[in-house]
Short mmCIF file of C-alpha atoms in Angstrom, two decimals:
data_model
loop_
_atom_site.label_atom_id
_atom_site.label_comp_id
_atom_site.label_asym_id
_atom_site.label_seq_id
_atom_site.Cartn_x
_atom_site.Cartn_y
_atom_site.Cartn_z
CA UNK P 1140 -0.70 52.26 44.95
CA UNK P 1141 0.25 52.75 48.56
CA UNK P 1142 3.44 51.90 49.83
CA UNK P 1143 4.47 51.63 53.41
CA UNK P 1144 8.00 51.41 55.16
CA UNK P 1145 6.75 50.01 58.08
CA UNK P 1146 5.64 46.13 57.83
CA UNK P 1147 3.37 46.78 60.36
CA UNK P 1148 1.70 50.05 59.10
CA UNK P 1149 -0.73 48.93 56.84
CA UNK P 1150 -2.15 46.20 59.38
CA UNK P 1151 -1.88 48.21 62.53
CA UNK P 1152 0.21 47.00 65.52
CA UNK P 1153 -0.54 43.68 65.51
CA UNK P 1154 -0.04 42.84 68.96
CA UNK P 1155 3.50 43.89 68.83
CA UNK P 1156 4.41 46.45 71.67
CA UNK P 1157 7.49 48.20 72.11
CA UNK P 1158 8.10 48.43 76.36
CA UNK P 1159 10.08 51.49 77.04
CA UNK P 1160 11.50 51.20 80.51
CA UNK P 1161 9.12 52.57 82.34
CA UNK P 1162 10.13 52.74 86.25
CA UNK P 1163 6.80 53.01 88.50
CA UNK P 1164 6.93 55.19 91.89
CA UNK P 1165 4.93 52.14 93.72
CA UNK P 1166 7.69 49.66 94.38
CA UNK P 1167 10.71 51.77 95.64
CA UNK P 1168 8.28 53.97 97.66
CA UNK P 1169 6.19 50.65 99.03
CA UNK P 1170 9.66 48.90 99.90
CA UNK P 1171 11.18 52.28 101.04
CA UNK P 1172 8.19 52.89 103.58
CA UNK P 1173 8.08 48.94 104.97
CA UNK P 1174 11.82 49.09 105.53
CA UNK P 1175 11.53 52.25 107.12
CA UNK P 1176 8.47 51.48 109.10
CA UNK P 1177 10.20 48.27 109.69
CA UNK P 1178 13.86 49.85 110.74
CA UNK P 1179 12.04 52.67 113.12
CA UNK P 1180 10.38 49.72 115.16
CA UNK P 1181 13.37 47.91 115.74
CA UNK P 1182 15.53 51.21 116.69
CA UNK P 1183 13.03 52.32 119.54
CA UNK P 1184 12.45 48.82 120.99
CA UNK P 1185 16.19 47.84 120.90
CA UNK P 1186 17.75 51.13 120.95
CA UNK P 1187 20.28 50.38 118.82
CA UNK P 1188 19.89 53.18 116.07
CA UNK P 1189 23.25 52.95 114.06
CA UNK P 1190 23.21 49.75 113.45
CA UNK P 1191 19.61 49.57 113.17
CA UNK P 1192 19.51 52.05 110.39
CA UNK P 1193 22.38 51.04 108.53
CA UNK P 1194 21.19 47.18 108.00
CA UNK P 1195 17.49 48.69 106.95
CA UNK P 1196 19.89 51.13 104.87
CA UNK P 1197 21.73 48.11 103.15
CA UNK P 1198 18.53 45.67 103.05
CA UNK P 1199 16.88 48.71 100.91
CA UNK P 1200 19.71 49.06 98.59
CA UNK P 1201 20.51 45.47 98.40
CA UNK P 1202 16.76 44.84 96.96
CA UNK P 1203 16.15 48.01 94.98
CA UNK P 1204 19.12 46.26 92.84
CA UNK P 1205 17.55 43.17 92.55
CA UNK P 1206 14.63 44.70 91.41
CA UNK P 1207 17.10 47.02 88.81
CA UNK P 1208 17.93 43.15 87.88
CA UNK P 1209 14.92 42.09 87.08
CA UNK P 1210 14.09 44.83 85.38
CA UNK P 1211 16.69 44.83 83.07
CA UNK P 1212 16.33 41.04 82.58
CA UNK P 1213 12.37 41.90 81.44
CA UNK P 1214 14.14 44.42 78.75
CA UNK P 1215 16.53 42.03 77.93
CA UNK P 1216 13.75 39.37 77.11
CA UNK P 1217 11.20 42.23 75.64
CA UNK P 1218 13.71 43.07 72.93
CA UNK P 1219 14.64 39.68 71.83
CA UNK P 1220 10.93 39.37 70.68
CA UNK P 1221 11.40 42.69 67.87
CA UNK P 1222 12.44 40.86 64.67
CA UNK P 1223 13.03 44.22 63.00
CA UNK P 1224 15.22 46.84 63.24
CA UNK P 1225 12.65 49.04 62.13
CA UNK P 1226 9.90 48.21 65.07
CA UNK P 1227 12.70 49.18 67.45
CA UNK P 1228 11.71 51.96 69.89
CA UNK P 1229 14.46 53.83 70.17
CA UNK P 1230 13.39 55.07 73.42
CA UNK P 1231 13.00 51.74 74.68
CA UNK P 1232 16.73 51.41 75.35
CA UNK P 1233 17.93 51.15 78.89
CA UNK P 1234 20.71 53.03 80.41
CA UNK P 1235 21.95 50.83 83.54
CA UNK P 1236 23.65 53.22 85.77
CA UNK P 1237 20.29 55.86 85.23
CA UNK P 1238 17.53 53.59 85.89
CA UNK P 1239 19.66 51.73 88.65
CA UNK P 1240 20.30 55.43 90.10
CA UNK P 1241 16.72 56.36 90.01
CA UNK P 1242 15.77 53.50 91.99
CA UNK P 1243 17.88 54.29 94.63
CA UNK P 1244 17.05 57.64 94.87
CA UNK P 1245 12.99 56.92 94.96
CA UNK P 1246 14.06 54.39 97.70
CA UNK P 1247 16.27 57.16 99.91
CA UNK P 1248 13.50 59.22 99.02
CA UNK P 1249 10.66 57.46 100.34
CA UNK P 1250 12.42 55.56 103.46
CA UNK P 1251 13.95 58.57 104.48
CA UNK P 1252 10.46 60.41 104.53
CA UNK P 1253 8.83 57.51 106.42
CA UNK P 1254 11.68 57.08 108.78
CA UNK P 1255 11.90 60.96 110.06
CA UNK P 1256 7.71 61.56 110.10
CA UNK P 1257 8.08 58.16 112.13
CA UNK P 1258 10.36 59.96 114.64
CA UNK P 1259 7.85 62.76 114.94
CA UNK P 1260 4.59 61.29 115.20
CA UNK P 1261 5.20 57.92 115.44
CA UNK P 1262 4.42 56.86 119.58
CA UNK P 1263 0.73 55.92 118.30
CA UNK P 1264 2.64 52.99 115.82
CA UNK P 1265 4.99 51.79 118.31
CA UNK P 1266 2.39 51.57 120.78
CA UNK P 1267 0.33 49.40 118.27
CA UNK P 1268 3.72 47.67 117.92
CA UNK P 1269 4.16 46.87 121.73
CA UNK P 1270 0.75 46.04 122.33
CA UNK P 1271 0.84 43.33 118.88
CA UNK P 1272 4.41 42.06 120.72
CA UNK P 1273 3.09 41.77 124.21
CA UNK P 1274 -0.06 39.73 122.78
CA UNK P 1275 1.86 37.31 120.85
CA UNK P 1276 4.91 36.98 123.53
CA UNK P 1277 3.89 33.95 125.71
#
């Protein structure tokens, strides 16, 4: 006779998935390169760059942690459907200050990217940007 430790084993999954934190590039790097894009526009038609690029700084930081928040929240609510110890993933644990970290570095990664190749090449998108503001100014 077979004998399984697992409750699950013998039937397969059963629809029951463990969710390691998984952190996806697309979402720090989208918001990174929209603040960025966002922050560059406002610095060359204003010409206020410090303060400029610290409030696109903060905004970015402010909602990579909401988005930590959520996250966390999703893990929170993901683990509270395991009814046994045993179907626990021990890799789906989540350490804050890491995932929160790694966030802001794809973020700072991304932004910062966008923001100097925006310095360099970017006359063709503020042009785009002047001609959209002229259009819509009445």
């Amino acid at each position: 006779m077979t004998t399984f430790t697992d409750e699950n084993s013998a039937l397969g999954d059963l629809g029951s998935t463990n969710h390691p934190a998984t952190l996806g590039l697309g979402i720090p790097a989208g918001v990174g390169t929209v603040i960025a894009t966002i922050t560059y526009l406002i610095c060359r038609d204003s010409g206020a760059q410090l303060i400029t690029i610290s409030v696109g700084m903060v905004a970015g930081i402010v909602f990579m942690s909401l988005c930590f928040v959520s996250e966390l929240e999703r893990q929170m609510l993901v683990e509270s459907y395991e009814t046994c110890v045993s179907q626990q993933d021990p890799t789906s644990s989540i350490n804050g200050s890491n995932l929160w970290l790694k966030l802001q570095c794809l973020f700072l990664a991304s932004s910062v990217l966008v923001f100097f190749g925006l310095v360099i090449f970017g006359d063709p998108v503020f042009q785009l940007y002047l001609e959209t503001k002229e259009a819509y100014s009445f």
